[in-house]
């Protein structure tokens, strides 16, 4: 028991040490403003860190615990579904990366909302987006905390609350202290831990199940559906499978937590490296983890809940010390998602709401030090609130998380993509698309309406795009200076 | 030389093309050999063939293609908005 515990504690201490180290780095090159330093790390990320931070903030409890859990129940069809996410890094960076990096520098943008304000000049857009970020990030942070605490409980046998306390404390502390630099550096460490954990778990399962062929024959004997694309008992119908190409495919261009990374890298070479490296690593990670979950059914066929598969595999198949090392994988996945969201919520409150509305964008009367202190306090406060809310946990981890995913995409996808690539897009269209998309998404999700298994995000976006086009007809034309900044027109 | 904004747009289109390629690869293999009766599946390295081609092979293939595309079609550019370059472009 204690042996499981040791590597976890060492790992948490390591993340804290990295955070403190990154804080010293910050002090040394204090060229950028306090806001740009704390929330975007002075735009200095290299290729490896950029790739890792996109992967780490994207892959969360659902890729490491929930996803493999569903793969355990439904089989290879769910692995196929998970592989839809392979292009995440190259798609986000390739489509938005360079334009965002250039505009981010020109506009001093730190959050996606900054970008949207500069593009649409609309308070309604800023307020809607800020509310969406606060609401959905809060939901997913809580889901992540709960997932992490469950893993901790399953592996160590200590009560749920102890786990929540320990890594809730760690995440809130290092994010508060180190800001963006600490977040991306720990993300890089966490990414490496995740990759190692994924390989070891998969190899252990293959070994225990008598090799790949042995596992597959066992799965076929349990239910032939487990080795078909449509899942056990045909529970992954094709319309559902394809609507994941929207939710975790095209829709990722509307996730503020990954899109924001496009503001923060050093140069175009870093971006090129990150595209390739990121695709290689995320594909490997997704394949290993989900395949381990699916094949786990052949090794441990009678678990009461799919969510238990990864922790149980780790505990049964590995000696205690190594189990501790490798359970750090899911814990890393969770912490690296929470830290990003925590910092973005804080950035939303400080930069998008406080500075823009309370200070009317005039920071000349406030010292850089005061802003820095405010950012720290805000990050800490939000962290504590989310942490306390996680003590009374709701069920069904993966679905809460997917709910937040869809909600963010319904709000952000059209304003981001059309704002960047459609010159005539205006605020009226953006507001119409946000309201329509969000309304359709929330109504369908709440009423659990999904004909043929189509996810609510598909009709939500299908309504948001025409709403944008209709709304656009009623808005004012894009001002000359906005066109100039965004497309260098004179 | 192209303006960096236009080059960035071109790269975004190339990325989109690559994305469509991955989508097709995934779909064709999953629903081609995977559509039949699981009892009659053929196997590659112990895995059902549909799964091997669409999931296990698909992602190294896309990574390799990506490497080629980035190497030959993406270009290094300054990110801090060198507006002078683009003005020259406009004057032409």
Coordinates of C-alpha atoms in Angstrom, one line a residue, chain A residues 76-77 79-81 83-87 90-91 94-96 98-99 101-103 105-106 212-213 216-217 220 224-225 227-229 238 241-242 245 248-250 265-269 271-273 275-276 279-281 283-284 287 291 421 484-490, chain B residues 3-9 11-13 15-16 18-19 22-24 26-27 30-31 34-41 43-48 50-51 54-56 58-60 62-63 66-68 70-71 74-83 86-87 90-91:
Chain A
X76 CA -12.7 -2.2 -30.4
X77 CA -15.5 0.1 -31.9
X79 CA -11.0 2.4 -29.9
X80 CA -11.9 3.3 -33.5
X81 CA -13.9 6.2 -32.1
X83 CA -8.7 7.4 -33.0
X84 CA -10.8 10.2 -34.4
X85 CA -8.8 12.4 -32.1
X86 CA -5.4 11.7 -33.7
X87 CA -5.4 14.9 -35.8
X90 CA -2.0 19.2 -36.3
X91 CA -5.5 20.2 -37.1
X94 CA -2.4 23.9 -38.9
X95 CA -5.7 25.7 -39.3
X96 CA -5.5 28.3 -36.6
X98 CA 0.0 30.8 -37.6
X99 CA -2.8 33.3 -38.0
X101 CA 0.2 33.5 -33.4
X102 CA 0.5 36.6 -35.6
X103 CA -2.7 38.2 -34.5
X105 CA 1.3 39.3 -31.0
X106 CA -0.3 42.2 -32.9
X212 CA -2.7 -10.0 -29.1
X213 CA -4.2 -13.0 -30.8
X216 CA -8.8 -11.0 -29.5
X217 CA -10.1 -14.7 -29.5
X220 CA -14.8 -12.8 -29.7
X224 CA -18.3 -11.0 -31.4
X225 CA -19.5 -7.4 -31.3
X227 CA -14.2 -6.9 -32.1
X228 CA -16.5 -5.2 -34.7
X229 CA -16.7 -1.4 -35.4
X238 CA -22.7 4.6 -37.4
X241 CA -19.7 7.2 -34.6
X242 CA -19.7 9.8 -37.3
X245 CA -16.1 13.5 -36.0
X248 CA -13.9 15.5 -31.1
X249 CA -13.0 16.2 -34.8
X250 CA -13.9 19.5 -36.5
X265 CA 4.7 29.6 -29.0
X266 CA 8.0 31.1 -29.9
X267 CA 8.3 30.8 -33.7
X268 CA 7.0 29.0 -36.7
X269 CA 9.6 26.3 -36.5
X271 CA 4.8 25.1 -34.5
X272 CA 6.0 22.8 -37.3
X273 CA 7.8 20.5 -34.8
X275 CA 2.4 19.4 -35.3
X276 CA 4.4 16.3 -36.1
X279 CA 0.3 13.8 -33.8
X280 CA 2.8 11.0 -33.2
X281 CA 2.4 11.2 -29.4
X283 CA -2.0 8.8 -31.5
X284 CA 0.2 6.5 -29.6
X287 CA -4.2 3.8 -29.1
X291 CA -6.7 -0.7 -26.6
X421 CA -11.6 33.2 -42.4
X484 CA -6.6 46.2 -41.7
X485 CA -5.4 44.4 -38.5
X486 CA -6.9 41.0 -39.5
X487 CA -6.2 41.0 -43.2
X488 CA -3.6 43.8 -43.7
X489 CA -5.9 45.6 -46.1
X490 CA -5.4 49.3 -46.5
Chain B
X3 CA 2.7 37.6 -47.8
X4 CA 2.8 35.6 -44.6
X5 CA -1.0 35.8 -44.2
X6 CA -1.6 34.2 -47.6
X7 CA 1.0 31.6 -46.9
X8 CA -0.7 30.8 -43.6
X9 CA -4.0 30.5 -45.3
X11 CA -1.1 26.0 -45.0
X12 CA -4.5 25.9 -43.4
X13 CA -6.0 24.5 -46.6
X15 CA -4.0 20.9 -43.3
X16 CA -7.7 20.6 -44.1
X18 CA -4.7 16.1 -44.8
X19 CA -7.6 16.0 -42.3
X22 CA -7.3 10.8 -42.5
X23 CA -11.1 10.8 -42.4
X24 CA -11.3 8.8 -45.6
X26 CA -10.4 5.7 -41.3
X27 CA -13.8 5.3 -42.8
X30 CA -13.3 0.6 -40.7
X31 CA -16.4 0.1 -42.8
X34 CA -15.1 -4.3 -40.7
X35 CA -18.6 -4.4 -42.1
X36 CA -19.0 -8.2 -42.3
X37 CA -19.7 -10.9 -39.8
X38 CA -17.0 -10.9 -37.0
X39 CA -16.8 -14.7 -37.4
X40 CA -15.3 -14.3 -40.9
X41 CA -12.8 -11.5 -40.1
X43 CA -6.5 -11.1 -38.9
X44 CA -3.2 -9.1 -39.1
X45 CA -0.8 -9.5 -36.2
X46 CA -3.6 -11.0 -34.1
X47 CA -5.9 -8.0 -34.7
X48 CA -9.0 -7.9 -36.9
X50 CA -10.2 -3.6 -40.2
X51 CA -8.8 -2.5 -36.9
X54 CA -7.8 1.9 -39.7
X55 CA -6.4 2.4 -36.2
X56 CA -2.9 0.9 -35.8
X58 CA -3.6 4.8 -40.0
X59 CA -1.9 7.0 -37.4
X60 CA 1.7 6.3 -38.4
X62 CA -0.8 10.3 -41.3
X63 CA 2.2 11.3 -39.1
X66 CA 2.3 15.2 -42.1
X67 CA 6.1 15.2 -41.8
X68 CA 6.4 15.4 -45.6
X70 CA 5.3 20.3 -43.3
X71 CA 8.8 19.7 -44.7
X74 CA 5.1 24.9 -44.8
X75 CA 7.5 27.8 -44.5
X76 CA 9.2 29.6 -41.7
X77 CA 7.9 33.1 -41.2
X78 CA 8.2 35.9 -38.7
X79 CA 5.2 35.9 -36.4
X80 CA 5.6 39.5 -35.0
X81 CA 3.6 41.0 -37.9
X82 CA 6.2 42.4 -40.3
X83 CA 3.7 44.6 -42.1
X86 CA 2.8 42.6 -47.0
X87 CA 2.7 46.2 -48.1
X90 CA -0.1 44.9 -52.1
X91 CA 1.8 47.4 -54.3

